[in-house]
Coordinates of N, CA, C and O in Angstrom, one line a residue:
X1 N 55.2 63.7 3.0 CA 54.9 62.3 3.0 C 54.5 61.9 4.5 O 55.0 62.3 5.5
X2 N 53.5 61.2 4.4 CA 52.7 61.2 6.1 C 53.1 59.6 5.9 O 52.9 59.1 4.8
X3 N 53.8 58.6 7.0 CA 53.6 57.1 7.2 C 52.5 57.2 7.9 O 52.0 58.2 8.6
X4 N 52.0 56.1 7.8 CA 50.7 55.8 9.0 C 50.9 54.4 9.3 O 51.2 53.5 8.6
X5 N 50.5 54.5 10.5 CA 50.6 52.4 11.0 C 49.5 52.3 11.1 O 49.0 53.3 11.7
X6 N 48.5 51.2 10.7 CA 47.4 50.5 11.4 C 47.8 49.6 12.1 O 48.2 48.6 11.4
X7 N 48.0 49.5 13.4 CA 47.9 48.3 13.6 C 46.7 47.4 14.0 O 46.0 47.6 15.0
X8 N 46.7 46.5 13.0 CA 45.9 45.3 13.1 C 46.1 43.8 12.6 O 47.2 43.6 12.3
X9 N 45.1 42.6 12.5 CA 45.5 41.7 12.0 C 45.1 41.5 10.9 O 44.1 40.9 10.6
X10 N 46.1 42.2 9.7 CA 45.5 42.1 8.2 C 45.6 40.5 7.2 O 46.6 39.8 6.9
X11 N 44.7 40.4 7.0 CA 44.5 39.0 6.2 C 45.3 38.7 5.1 O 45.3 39.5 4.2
X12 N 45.8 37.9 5.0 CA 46.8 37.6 4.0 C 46.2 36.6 2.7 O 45.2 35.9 3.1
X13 N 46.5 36.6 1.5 CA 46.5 35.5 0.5 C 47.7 35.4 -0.3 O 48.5 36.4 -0.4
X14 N 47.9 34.3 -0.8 CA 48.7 34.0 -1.8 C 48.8 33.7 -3.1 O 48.1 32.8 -3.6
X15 N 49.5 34.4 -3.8 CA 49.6 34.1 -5.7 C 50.9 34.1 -6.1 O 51.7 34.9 -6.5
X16 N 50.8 32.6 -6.0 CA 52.4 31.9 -6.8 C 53.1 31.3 -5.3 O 54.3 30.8 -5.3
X17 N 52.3 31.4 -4.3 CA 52.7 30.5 -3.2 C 53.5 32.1 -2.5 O 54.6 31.9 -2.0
X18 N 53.0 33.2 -2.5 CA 54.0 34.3 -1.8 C 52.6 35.1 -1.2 O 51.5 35.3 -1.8
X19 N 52.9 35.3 0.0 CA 51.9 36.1 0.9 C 51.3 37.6 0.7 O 51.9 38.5 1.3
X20 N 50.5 38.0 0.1 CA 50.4 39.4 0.2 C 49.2 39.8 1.2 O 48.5 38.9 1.6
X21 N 49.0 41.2 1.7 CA 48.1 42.0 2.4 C 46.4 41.7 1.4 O 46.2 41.5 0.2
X22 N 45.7 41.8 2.3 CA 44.6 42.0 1.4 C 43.9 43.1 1.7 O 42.8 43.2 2.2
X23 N 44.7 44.2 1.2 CA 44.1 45.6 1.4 C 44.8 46.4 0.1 O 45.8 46.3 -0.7
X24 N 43.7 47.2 0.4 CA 43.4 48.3 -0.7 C 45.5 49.0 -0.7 O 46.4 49.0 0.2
X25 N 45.7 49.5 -2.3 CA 47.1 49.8 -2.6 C 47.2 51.1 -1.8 O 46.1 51.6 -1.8
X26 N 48.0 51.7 -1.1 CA 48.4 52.8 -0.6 C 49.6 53.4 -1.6 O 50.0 52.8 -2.6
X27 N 50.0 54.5 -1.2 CA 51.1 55.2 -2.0 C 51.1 54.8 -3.5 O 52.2 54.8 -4.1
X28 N 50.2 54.5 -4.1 CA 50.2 53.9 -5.8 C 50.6 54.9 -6.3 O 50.5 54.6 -7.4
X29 N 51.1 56.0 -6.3 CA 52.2 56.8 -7.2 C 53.3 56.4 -7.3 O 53.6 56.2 -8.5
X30 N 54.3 56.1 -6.5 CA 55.2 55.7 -6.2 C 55.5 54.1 -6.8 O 56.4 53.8 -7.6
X31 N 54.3 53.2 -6.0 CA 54.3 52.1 -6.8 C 54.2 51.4 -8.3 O 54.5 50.3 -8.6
X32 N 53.7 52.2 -8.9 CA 53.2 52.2 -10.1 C 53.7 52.9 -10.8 O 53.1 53.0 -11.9
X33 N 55.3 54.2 -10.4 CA 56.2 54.2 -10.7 C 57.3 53.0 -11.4 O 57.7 52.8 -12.5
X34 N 57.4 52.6 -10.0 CA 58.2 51.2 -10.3 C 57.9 50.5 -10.9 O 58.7 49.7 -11.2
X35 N 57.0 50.4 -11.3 CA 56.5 49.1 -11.8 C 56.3 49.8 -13.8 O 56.5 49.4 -14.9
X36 N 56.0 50.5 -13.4 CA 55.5 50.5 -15.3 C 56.3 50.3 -15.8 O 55.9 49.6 -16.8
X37 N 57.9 50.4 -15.7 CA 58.8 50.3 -17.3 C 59.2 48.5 -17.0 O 59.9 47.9 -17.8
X38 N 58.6 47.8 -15.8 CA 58.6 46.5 -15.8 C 57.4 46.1 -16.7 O 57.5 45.1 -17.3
X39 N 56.7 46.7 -16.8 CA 55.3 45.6 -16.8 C 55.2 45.8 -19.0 O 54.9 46.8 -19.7
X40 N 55.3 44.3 -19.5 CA 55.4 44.1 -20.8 C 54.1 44.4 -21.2 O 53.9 45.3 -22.0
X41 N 53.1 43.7 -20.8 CA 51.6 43.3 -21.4 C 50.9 44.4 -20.8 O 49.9 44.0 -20.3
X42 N 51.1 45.5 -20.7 CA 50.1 46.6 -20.0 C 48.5 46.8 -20.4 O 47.6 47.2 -19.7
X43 N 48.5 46.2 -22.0 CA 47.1 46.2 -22.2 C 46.7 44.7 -21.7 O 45.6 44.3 -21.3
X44 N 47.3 44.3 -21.9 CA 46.1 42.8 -20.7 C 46.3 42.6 -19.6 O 45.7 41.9 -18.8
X45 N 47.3 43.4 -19.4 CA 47.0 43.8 -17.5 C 45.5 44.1 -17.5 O 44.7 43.4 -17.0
X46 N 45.2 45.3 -18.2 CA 44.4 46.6 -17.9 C 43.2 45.5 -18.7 O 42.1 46.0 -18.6
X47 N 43.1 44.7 -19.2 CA 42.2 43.8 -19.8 C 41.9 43.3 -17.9 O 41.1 43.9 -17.1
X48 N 42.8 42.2 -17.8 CA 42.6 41.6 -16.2 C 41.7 42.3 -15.6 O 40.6 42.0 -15.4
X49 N 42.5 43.5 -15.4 CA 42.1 44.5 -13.9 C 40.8 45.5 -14.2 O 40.4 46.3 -13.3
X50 N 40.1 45.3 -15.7 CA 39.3 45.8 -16.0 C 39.3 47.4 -15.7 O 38.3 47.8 -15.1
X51 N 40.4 48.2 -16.2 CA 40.4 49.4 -16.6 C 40.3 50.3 -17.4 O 40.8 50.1 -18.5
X52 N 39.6 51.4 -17.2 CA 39.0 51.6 -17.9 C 40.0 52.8 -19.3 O 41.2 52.8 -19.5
X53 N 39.4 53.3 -19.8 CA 40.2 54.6 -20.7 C 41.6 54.1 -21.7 O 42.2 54.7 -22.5
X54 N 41.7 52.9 -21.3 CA 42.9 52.1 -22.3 C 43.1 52.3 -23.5 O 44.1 51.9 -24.0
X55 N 42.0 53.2 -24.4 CA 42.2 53.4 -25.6 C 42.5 54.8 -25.5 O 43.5 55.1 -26.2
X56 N 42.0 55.5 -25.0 CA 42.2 57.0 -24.5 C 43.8 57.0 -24.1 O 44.4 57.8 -24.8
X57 N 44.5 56.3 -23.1 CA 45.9 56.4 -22.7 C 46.6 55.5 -23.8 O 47.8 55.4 -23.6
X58 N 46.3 55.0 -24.9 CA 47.1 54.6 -25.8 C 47.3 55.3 -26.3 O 48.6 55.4 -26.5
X59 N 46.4 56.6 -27.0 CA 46.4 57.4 -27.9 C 47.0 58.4 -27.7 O 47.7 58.8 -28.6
X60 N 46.9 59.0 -26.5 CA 47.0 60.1 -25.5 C 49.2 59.8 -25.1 O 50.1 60.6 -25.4
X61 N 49.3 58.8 -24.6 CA 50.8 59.0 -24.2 C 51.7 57.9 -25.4 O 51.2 56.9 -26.0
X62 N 52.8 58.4 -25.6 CA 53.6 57.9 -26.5 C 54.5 56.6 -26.3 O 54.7 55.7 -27.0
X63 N 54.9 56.9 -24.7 CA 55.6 55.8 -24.4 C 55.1 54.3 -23.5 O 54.3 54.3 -22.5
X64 N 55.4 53.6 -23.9 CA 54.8 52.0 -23.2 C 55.1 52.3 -21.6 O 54.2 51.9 -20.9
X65 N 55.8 52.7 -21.1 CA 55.9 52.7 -19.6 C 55.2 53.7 -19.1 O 54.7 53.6 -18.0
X66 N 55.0 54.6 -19.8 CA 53.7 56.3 -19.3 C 53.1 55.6 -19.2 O 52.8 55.2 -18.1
X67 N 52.6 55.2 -20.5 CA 50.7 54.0 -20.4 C 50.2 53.1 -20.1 O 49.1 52.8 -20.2
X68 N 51.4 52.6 -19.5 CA 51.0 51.8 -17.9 C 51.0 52.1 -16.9 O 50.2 51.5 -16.2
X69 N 51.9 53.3 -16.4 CA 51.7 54.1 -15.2 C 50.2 54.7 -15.1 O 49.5 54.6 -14.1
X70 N 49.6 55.4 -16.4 CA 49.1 56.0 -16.4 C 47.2 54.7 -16.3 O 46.1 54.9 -15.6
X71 N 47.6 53.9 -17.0 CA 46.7 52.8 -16.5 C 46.1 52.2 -15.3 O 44.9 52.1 -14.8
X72 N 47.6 51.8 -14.7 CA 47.4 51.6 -13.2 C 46.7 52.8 -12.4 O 45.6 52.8 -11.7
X73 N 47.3 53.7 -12.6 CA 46.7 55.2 -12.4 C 45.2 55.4 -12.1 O 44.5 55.8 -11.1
X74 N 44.8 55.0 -13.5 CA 43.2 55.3 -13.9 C 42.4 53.5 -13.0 O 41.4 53.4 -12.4
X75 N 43.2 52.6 -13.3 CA 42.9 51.4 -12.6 C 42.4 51.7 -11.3 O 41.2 51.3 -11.1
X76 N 43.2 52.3 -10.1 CA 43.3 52.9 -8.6 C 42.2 53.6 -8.7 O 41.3 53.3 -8.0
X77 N 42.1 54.8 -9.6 CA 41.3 56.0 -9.3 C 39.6 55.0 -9.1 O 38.9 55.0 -8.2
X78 N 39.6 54.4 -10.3 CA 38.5 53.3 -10.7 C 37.8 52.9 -9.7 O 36.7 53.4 -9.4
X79 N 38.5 51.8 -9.0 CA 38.6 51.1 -8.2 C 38.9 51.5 -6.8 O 38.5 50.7 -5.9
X80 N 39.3 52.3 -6.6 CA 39.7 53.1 -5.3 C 40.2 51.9 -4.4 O 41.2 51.3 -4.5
X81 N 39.2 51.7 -3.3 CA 39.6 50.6 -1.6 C 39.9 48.8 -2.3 O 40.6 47.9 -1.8
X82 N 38.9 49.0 -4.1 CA 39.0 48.0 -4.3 C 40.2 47.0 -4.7 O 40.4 45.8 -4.7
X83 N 41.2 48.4 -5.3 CA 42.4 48.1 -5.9 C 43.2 47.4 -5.3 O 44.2 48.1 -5.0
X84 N 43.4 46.1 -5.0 CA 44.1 45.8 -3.7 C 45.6 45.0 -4.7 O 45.8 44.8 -5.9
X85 N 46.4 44.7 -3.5 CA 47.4 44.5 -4.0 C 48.0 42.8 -4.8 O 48.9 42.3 -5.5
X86 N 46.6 42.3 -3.9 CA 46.4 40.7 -4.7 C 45.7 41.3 -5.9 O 46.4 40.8 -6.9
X87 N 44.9 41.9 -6.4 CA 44.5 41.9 -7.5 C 45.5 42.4 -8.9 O 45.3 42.1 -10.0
X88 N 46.3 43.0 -8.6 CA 47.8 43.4 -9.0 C 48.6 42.4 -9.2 O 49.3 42.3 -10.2
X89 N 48.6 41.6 -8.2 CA 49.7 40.3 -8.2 C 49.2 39.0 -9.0 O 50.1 38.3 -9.5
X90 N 48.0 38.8 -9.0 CA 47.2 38.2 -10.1 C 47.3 38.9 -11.4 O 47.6 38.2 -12.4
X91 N 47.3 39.8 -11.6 CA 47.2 40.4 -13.5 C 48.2 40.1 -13.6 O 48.4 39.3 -14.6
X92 N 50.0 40.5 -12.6 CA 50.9 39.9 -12.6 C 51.2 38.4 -13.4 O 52.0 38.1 -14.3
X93 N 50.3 37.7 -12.6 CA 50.5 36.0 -12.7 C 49.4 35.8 -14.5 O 49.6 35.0 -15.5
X94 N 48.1 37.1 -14.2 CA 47.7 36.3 -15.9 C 48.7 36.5 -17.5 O 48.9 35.9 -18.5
X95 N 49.4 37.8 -17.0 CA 50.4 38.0 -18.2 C 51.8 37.7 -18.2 O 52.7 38.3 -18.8
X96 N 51.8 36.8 -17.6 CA 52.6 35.8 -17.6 C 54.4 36.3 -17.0 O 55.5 35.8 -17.2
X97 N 54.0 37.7 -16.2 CA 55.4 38.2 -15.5 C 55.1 37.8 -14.2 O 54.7 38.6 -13.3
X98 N 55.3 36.0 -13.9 CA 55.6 36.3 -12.1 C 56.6 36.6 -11.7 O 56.3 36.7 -10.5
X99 N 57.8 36.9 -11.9 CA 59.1 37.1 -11.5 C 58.2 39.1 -10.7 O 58.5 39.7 -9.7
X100 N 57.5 39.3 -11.5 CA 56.9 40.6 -10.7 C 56.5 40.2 -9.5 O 57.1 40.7 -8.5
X101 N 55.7 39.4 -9.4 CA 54.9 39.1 -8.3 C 56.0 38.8 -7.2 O 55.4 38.1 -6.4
X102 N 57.2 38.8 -6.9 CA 58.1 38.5 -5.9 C 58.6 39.9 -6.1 O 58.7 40.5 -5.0
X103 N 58.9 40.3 -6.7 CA 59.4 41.6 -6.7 C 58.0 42.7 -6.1 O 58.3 43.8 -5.6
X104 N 57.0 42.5 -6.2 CA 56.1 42.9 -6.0 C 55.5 43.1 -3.6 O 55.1 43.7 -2.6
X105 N 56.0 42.0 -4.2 CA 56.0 41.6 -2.5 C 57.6 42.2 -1.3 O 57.7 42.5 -0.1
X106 N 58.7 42.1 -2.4 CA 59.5 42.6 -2.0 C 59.1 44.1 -1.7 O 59.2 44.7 -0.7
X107 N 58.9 44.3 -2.4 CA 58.4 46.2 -2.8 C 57.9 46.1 -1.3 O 58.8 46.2 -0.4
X108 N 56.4 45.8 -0.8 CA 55.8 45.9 0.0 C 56.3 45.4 1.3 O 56.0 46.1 2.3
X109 N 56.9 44.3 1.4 CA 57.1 43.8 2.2 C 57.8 44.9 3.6 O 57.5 44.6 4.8
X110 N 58.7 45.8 3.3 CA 58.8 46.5 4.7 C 57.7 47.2 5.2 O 58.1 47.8 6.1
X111 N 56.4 47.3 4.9 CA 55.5 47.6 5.1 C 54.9 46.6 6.2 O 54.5 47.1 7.3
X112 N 54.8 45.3 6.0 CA 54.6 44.6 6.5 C 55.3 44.1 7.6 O 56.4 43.7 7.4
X113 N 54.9 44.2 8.9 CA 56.2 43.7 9.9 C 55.1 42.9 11.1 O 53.8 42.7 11.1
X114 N 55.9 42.7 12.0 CA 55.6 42.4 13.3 C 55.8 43.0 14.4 O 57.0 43.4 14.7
X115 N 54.7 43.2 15.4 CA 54.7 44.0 16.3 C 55.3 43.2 17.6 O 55.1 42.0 17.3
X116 N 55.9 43.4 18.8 CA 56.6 43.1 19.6 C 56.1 42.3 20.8 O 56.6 42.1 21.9
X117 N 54.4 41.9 20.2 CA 53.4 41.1 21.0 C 53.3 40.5 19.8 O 52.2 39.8 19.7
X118 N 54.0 40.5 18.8 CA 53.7 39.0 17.5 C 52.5 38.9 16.4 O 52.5 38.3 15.4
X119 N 51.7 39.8 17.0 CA 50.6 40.4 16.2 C 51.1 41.2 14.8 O 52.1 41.9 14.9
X120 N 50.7 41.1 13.7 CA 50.3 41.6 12.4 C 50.5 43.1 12.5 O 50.3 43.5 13.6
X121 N 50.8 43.7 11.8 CA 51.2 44.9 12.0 C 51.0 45.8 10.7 O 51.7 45.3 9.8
X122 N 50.5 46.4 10.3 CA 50.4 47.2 8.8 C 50.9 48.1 8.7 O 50.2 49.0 9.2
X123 N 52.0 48.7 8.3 CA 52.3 49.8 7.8 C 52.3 50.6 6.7 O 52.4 49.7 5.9
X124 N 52.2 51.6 6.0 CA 52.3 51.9 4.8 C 52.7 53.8 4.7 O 52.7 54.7 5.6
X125 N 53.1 54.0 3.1 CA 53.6 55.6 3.4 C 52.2 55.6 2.7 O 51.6 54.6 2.3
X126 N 51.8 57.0 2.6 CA 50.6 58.0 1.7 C 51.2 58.9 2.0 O 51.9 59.4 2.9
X127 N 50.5 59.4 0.2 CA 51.1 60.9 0.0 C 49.8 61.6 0.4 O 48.8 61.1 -0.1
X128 N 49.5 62.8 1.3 CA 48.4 63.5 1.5 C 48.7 64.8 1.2 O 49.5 65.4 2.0
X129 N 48.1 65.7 0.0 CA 48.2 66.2 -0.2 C 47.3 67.5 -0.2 O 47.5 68.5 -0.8
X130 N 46.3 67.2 0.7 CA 45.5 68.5 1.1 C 44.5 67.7 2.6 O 44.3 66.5 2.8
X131 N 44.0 68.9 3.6 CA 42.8 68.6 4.2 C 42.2 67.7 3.8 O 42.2 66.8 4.6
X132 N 41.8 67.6 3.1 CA 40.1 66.5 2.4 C 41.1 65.5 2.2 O 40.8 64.7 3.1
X133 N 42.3 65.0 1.5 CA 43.0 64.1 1.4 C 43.0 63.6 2.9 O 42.5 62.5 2.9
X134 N 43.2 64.0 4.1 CA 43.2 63.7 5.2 C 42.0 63.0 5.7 O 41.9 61.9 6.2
X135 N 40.8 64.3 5.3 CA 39.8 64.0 6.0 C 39.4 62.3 5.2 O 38.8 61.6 5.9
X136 N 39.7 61.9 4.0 CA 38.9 61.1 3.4 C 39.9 60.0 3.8 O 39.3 58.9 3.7
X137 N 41.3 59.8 4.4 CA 41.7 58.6 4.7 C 41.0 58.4 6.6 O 40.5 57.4 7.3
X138 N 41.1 59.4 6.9 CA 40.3 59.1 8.6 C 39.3 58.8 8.3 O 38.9 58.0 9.2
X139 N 38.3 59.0 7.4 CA 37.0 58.1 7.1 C 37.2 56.6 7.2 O 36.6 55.8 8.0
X140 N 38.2 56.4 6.0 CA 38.0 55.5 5.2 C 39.0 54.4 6.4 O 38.9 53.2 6.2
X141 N 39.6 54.7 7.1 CA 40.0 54.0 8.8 C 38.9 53.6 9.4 O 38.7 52.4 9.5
X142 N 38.1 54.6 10.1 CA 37.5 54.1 10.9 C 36.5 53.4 9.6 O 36.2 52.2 10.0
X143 N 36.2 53.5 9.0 CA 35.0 52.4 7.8 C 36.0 51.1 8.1 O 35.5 50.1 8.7
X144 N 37.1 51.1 7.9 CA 37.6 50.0 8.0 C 37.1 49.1 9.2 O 36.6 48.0 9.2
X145 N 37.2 49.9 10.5 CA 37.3 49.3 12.0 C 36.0 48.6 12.1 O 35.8 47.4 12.3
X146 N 35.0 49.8 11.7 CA 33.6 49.7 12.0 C 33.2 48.4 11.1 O 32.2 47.7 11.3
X147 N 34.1 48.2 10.1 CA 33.7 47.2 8.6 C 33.7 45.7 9.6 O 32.8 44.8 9.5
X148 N 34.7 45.8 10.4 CA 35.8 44.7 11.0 C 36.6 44.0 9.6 O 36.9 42.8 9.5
X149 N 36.8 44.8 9.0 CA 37.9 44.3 7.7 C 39.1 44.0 8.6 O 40.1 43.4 8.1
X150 N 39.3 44.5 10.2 CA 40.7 43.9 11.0 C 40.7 42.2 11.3 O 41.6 41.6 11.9
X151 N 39.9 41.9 10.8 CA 39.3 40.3 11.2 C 38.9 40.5 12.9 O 39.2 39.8 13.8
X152 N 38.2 41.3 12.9 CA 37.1 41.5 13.8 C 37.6 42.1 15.0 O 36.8 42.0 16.0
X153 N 38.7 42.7 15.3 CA 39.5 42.7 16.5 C 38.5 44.4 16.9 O 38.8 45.2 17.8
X154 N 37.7 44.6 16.1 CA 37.5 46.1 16.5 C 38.6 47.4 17.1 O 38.3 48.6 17.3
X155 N 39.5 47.0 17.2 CA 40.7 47.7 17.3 C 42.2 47.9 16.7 O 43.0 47.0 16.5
X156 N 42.6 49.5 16.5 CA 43.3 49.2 15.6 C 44.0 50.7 15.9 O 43.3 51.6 16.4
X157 N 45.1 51.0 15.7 CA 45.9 52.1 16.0 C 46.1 52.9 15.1 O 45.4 52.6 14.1
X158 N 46.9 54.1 14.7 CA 47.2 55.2 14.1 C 48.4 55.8 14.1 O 48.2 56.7 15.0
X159 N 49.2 55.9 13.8 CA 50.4 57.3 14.0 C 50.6 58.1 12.2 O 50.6 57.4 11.2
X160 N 50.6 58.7 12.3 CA 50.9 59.9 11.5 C 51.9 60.9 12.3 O 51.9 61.3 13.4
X161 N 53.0 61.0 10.9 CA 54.1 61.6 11.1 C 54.1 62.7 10.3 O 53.5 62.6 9.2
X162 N 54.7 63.6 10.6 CA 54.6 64.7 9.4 C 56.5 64.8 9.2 O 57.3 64.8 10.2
X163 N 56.9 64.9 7.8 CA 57.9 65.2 7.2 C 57.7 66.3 6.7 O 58.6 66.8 6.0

């Protein structure tokens, strides 16, 4: 398990009046763990979030919490940078589980902190599990910088830890 910090100033929105990141899901194994044997409406999630193969993982897994993991799953893969975690917290709010969406934020929220100049701070775990897994999140960082998706600060930090 590698943590990594960006630090920058990541943009925030709200759904249901609670603050989330507006960046792409990190560690979505894990998260979408927890979350499947919550999540009731898995097929109008996956309606919402427009995912794809929903008939294929209906067929394919037996249990209602697999085929939502397994949705979210295919949702991420889909969607990749786009998968963000307000878009999650929305399908949350269309199927009518917001009690998720606070638990949702709780989930994330140690992730989120403040840095000791008061600035915005990002943290998150990822699982990397090969070279190319590496090389494609160091891309997909500096794409960020270069994007100014930091709200323009052009600068932004790194640590990677190895466990």
């Amino acid at each position: 398990m590698l943590p990594k910090t960006g630090a920058s100033r990541i943009a925030q929105r709200k759904v249901c009046g609670i603050p989330f990141p507006v960046t792409a899901i990190r560690d979505s194994r894990k998260l979408f763990k927890h979350f499947a044997g919550r999540i009731t409406q898995w097929r109008a999630l996956a309606q919402f979030l427009k995912a794809n193969n929903v008939h294929d993982i209906d067929t394919k897994y037996e249990f209602q919490n697999e085929k939502c993991y397994r949705m979210l799953c295919s949702w991420r893969t889909q969607f990749g940078n786009e998968a963000t975690y307000i878009q999650l917290a929305e399908g949350f709010k269309h199927v009518k589980q917001e009690y998720l969406i606070k638990e949702l934020h709780d989930y994330i929220q140690p992730s989120m902190e403040k840095t000791t100049s008061g600035e915005n701070c990002y943290k998150t775990e990822i699982d990397i599990d090969s070279s190319d897994d590496l090389l494609k999140f160091h891309h997909e960082f500096h794409q960020f910088i270069a994007d100014g998706k930091d709200n323009g600060s052009k600068t932004a930090s790194i640590r990677i830890e190895l466990r």
